[in-house]
């Protein structure tokens, strides 16, 4: 689909999503009721076909740019926002446009800073010709459902095309970044000549930035594979301690540079079991990366792993009363945790931080995909992941891996 892309001045959009303006206008035009969107100042950003038709009766042939409060509703903006900020989720009123009366329903969307307005025509009481029949209502509902389904499918296709395009771009970046990183390593070894301290500092800082970009590209490629359903687990008998020890050695330099202490404790009784070595290592690496970003210098991060008895795995084998009396002592899973001494996470964010493109702290780098990818990788192993945290008390991310992978 071609068409001009909406600019930030025309309409805000969710992070990472850019839709053709023709598609957006077509979607809102499909809504049966008159539909308007304005910013906090009241400037109209969007109007569907029915709204434009009603506004044209008042001489407004070009509604975009008009002021919702003074030109359309003829109300005081202060009164509207006093009701909204007073705790009301919606503001309702009656509006007269020419000879017709409308029920106005205004809803404030604080996340996007938009005011959404719906205008429903109010029929005259006692006029039998204006009352819709049950059949008409059912037909209207069917039409609305079909329009919404078509709009949903179009958005899904646009989102799929966007993901494929970005994945292709990220893949093209991977090779030149690897070459650049190789040259940095070659220069820092002194093979091409002796470096001054200033030159070495500049090269090391540039190498760090390059490695961070490599991780972002790799993370997005992993996300694209997960999003497209191409994730395939390579389940083999592996030693989890070797997997995590290798990861700890790889990350030790990054922790030292920031001045954060990295401690690792692995229970020697962890048995060998079937799991995807690279995928589990990637999930644990994402947790380490997240903790390192949010732990200040002088803090500490602890990586632990040990056998665990996951009671849910035997829930169908015996009633709960019998399980309490005859508890099976043999571990059936492995628990891996990453605890840090960072600022902590408020309880209201404990679920959403595992969603795509979510960042609680906007001041940190990254795309908000690390925890989302870790969650999908662990769930692919039929495991589970969660966080325990309180503000100013650090965070502890934990995941369970069942040892009975088949």
mmCIF file of N, CA and C in Angstrom, residues 290-335:
data_model
loop_
_atom_site.group_PDB
_atom_site.id
_atom_site.type_symbol
_atom_site.label_atom_id
_atom_site.label_comp_id
_atom_site.label_asym_id
_atom_site.label_seq_id
_atom_site.Cartn_x
_atom_site.Cartn_y
_atom_site.Cartn_z
ATOM 1 N N UNK A 290 19.513 -6.606 31.342
ATOM 2 C CA UNK A 290 18.514 -5.751 31.985
ATOM 3 C C UNK A 290 18.971 -5.303 33.370
ATOM 4 N N UNK A 291 19.533 -6.237 34.155
ATOM 5 C CA UNK A 291 19.994 -5.883 35.504
ATOM 6 C C UNK A 291 21.180 -4.936 35.454
ATOM 7 N N UNK A 292 22.095 -5.158 34.485
ATOM 8 C CA UNK A 292 23.268 -4.286 34.380
ATOM 9 C C UNK A 292 22.847 -2.855 34.043
ATOM 10 N N UNK A 293 21.854 -2.704 33.155
ATOM 11 C CA UNK A 293 21.410 -1.361 32.761
ATOM 12 C C UNK A 293 20.785 -0.605 33.931
ATOM 13 N N UNK A 294 20.137 -1.315 34.854
ATOM 14 C CA UNK A 294 19.400 -0.640 35.917
ATOM 15 C C UNK A 294 20.121 -0.673 37.269
ATOM 16 N N UNK A 295 21.341 -1.210 37.312
ATOM 17 C CA UNK A 295 22.088 -1.238 38.568
ATOM 18 C C UNK A 295 23.189 -0.190 38.523
ATOM 19 N N UNK A 296 23.214 0.749 39.448
ATOM 20 C CA UNK A 296 24.243 1.787 39.431
ATOM 21 C C UNK A 296 25.613 1.239 39.809
ATOM 22 N N UNK A 297 26.674 2.008 39.502
ATOM 23 C CA UNK A 297 28.037 1.617 39.852
ATOM 24 C C UNK A 297 28.143 1.410 41.363
ATOM 25 N N UNK A 298 28.854 0.359 41.740
ATOM 26 C CA UNK A 298 28.968 0.018 43.148
ATOM 27 C C UNK A 298 27.950 -1.006 43.604
ATOM 28 N N UNK A 299 26.966 -1.300 42.758
ATOM 29 C CA UNK A 299 25.951 -2.277 43.099
ATOM 30 C C UNK A 299 26.388 -3.691 42.759
ATOM 31 N N UNK A 300 25.467 -4.618 42.843
ATOM 32 C CA UNK A 300 25.798 -6.020 42.594
ATOM 33 C C UNK A 300 24.644 -6.725 41.891
ATOM 34 N N UNK A 301 25.008 -7.761 41.123
ATOM 35 C CA UNK A 301 24.051 -8.621 40.433
ATOM 36 C C UNK A 301 24.447 -10.064 40.727
ATOM 37 N N UNK A 302 23.477 -10.893 41.087
ATOM 38 C CA UNK A 302 23.745 -12.284 41.439
ATOM 39 C C UNK A 302 22.973 -13.220 40.520
ATOM 40 N N UNK A 303 23.700 -14.136 39.896
ATOM 41 C CA UNK A 303 23.108 -15.158 39.028
ATOM 42 C C UNK A 303 23.173 -16.497 39.763
ATOM 43 N N UNK A 304 22.014 -17.097 39.996
ATOM 44 C CA UNK A 304 21.938 -18.364 40.734
ATOM 45 C C UNK A 304 21.160 -19.396 39.937
ATOM 46 N N UNK A 305 21.496 -20.659 40.160
ATOM 47 C CA UNK A 305 20.772 -21.761 39.520
ATOM 48 C C UNK A 305 20.830 -22.971 40.440
ATOM 49 N N UNK A 306 19.715 -23.693 40.531
ATOM 50 C CA UNK A 306 19.662 -24.877 41.368
ATOM 51 C C UNK A 306 18.441 -25.712 41.080
ATOM 52 N N UNK A 307 18.436 -26.972 41.509
ATOM 53 C CA UNK A 307 17.270 -27.838 41.299
ATOM 54 C C UNK A 307 16.051 -27.296 42.040
ATOM 55 N N UNK A 308 14.887 -27.605 41.491
ATOM 56 C CA UNK A 308 13.654 -27.081 42.086
ATOM 57 C C UNK A 308 12.539 -28.096 41.884
ATOM 58 N N UNK A 309 11.667 -28.218 42.893
ATOM 59 C CA UNK A 309 10.492 -29.080 42.754
ATOM 60 C C UNK A 309 9.307 -28.217 42.359
ATOM 61 N N UNK A 310 8.869 -28.357 41.113
ATOM 62 C CA UNK A 310 7.758 -27.564 40.570
ATOM 63 C C UNK A 310 6.486 -28.366 40.790
ATOM 64 N N UNK A 311 5.706 -27.991 41.790
ATOM 65 C CA UNK A 311 4.558 -28.779 42.213
ATOM 66 C C UNK A 311 3.497 -28.896 41.129
ATOM 67 N N UNK A 312 3.368 -27.877 40.281
ATOM 68 C CA UNK A 312 2.343 -27.907 39.234
ATOM 69 C C UNK A 312 2.525 -29.080 38.289
ATOM 70 N N UNK A 313 3.746 -29.565 38.171
ATOM 71 C CA UNK A 313 4.021 -30.652 37.238
ATOM 72 C C UNK A 313 3.415 -31.987 37.690
ATOM 73 N N UNK A 314 3.103 -32.121 38.991
ATOM 74 C CA UNK A 314 2.524 -33.371 39.482
ATOM 75 C C UNK A 314 1.096 -33.166 39.958
ATOM 76 N N UNK A 315 0.493 -32.025 39.577
ATOM 77 C CA UNK A 315 -0.846 -31.701 40.070
ATOM 78 C C UNK A 315 -1.871 -32.727 39.613
ATOM 79 N N UNK A 316 -1.677 -33.330 38.444
ATOM 80 C CA UNK A 316 -2.663 -34.284 37.938
ATOM 81 C C UNK A 316 -2.400 -35.702 38.413
ATOM 82 N N UNK A 317 -1.262 -35.920 39.089
ATOM 83 C CA UNK A 317 -0.897 -37.276 39.480
ATOM 84 C C UNK A 317 -1.559 -37.693 40.773
ATOM 85 N N UNK A 318 -1.891 -36.752 41.648
ATOM 86 C CA UNK A 318 -2.463 -37.100 42.941
ATOM 87 C C UNK A 318 -3.246 -35.926 43.476
ATOM 88 N N UNK A 319 -4.292 -36.148 44.268
ATOM 89 C CA UNK A 319 -5.032 -35.047 44.886
ATOM 90 C C UNK A 319 -4.123 -34.217 45.781
ATOM 91 N N UNK A 320 -4.545 -32.957 46.014
ATOM 92 C CA UNK A 320 -3.703 -32.048 46.792
ATOM 93 C C UNK A 320 -3.450 -32.559 48.198
ATOM 94 N N UNK A 321 -4.447 -33.232 48.827
ATOM 95 C CA UNK A 321 -4.249 -33.733 50.190
ATOM 96 C C UNK A 321 -3.172 -34.810 50.225
ATOM 97 N N UNK A 322 -3.142 -35.684 49.177
ATOM 98 C CA UNK A 322 -2.129 -36.722 49.135
ATOM 99 C C UNK A 322 -0.759 -36.132 48.866
ATOM 100 N N UNK A 323 -0.697 -35.095 48.022
ATOM 101 C CA UNK A 323 0.599 -34.485 47.725
ATOM 102 C C UNK A 323 1.219 -33.888 48.968
ATOM 103 N N UNK A 324 0.391 -33.326 49.849
ATOM 104 C CA UNK A 324 0.954 -32.738 51.066
ATOM 105 C C UNK A 324 1.507 -33.808 51.998
ATOM 106 N N UNK A 325 0.883 -35.008 51.992
ATOM 107 C CA UNK A 325 1.356 -36.062 52.889
ATOM 108 C C UNK A 325 2.510 -36.852 52.287
ATOM 109 N N UNK A 326 2.488 -36.986 50.934
ATOM 110 C CA UNK A 326 3.526 -37.784 50.282
ATOM 111 C C UNK A 326 4.231 -36.927 49.233
ATOM 112 N N UNK A 327 4.852 -35.854 49.645
ATOM 113 C CA UNK A 327 5.527 -34.931 48.746
ATOM 114 C C UNK A 327 6.709 -35.613 48.062
ATOM 115 N N UNK A 328 6.727 -35.574 46.726
ATOM 116 C CA UNK A 328 7.846 -36.160 46.007
ATOM 117 C C UNK A 328 9.068 -35.261 46.159
ATOM 118 N N UNK A 329 10.172 -35.787 46.713
ATOM 119 C CA UNK A 329 11.334 -34.943 46.962
ATOM 120 C C UNK A 329 12.189 -34.713 45.721
ATOM 121 N N UNK A 330 12.000 -35.505 44.684
ATOM 122 C CA UNK A 330 12.892 -35.417 43.531
ATOM 123 C C UNK A 330 12.589 -34.157 42.724
ATOM 124 N N UNK A 331 13.593 -33.288 42.489
ATOM 125 C CA UNK A 331 13.367 -32.077 41.685
ATOM 126 C C UNK A 331 12.943 -32.451 40.270
ATOM 127 N N UNK A 332 12.051 -31.692 39.730
ATOM 128 C CA UNK A 332 11.609 -31.921 38.357
ATOM 129 C C UNK A 332 11.863 -30.723 37.454
ATOM 130 N N UNK A 333 12.573 -29.718 37.964
ATOM 131 C CA UNK A 333 12.881 -28.523 37.178
ATOM 132 C C UNK A 333 14.129 -27.862 37.744
ATOM 133 N N UNK A 334 14.591 -26.852 37.036
ATOM 134 C CA UNK A 334 15.735 -26.047 37.478
ATOM 135 C C UNK A 334 15.281 -24.598 37.591
ATOM 136 N N UNK A 335 15.648 -23.969 38.684
ATOM 137 C CA UNK A 335 15.309 -22.557 38.914
ATOM 138 C C UNK A 335 16.542 -21.700 38.673
#
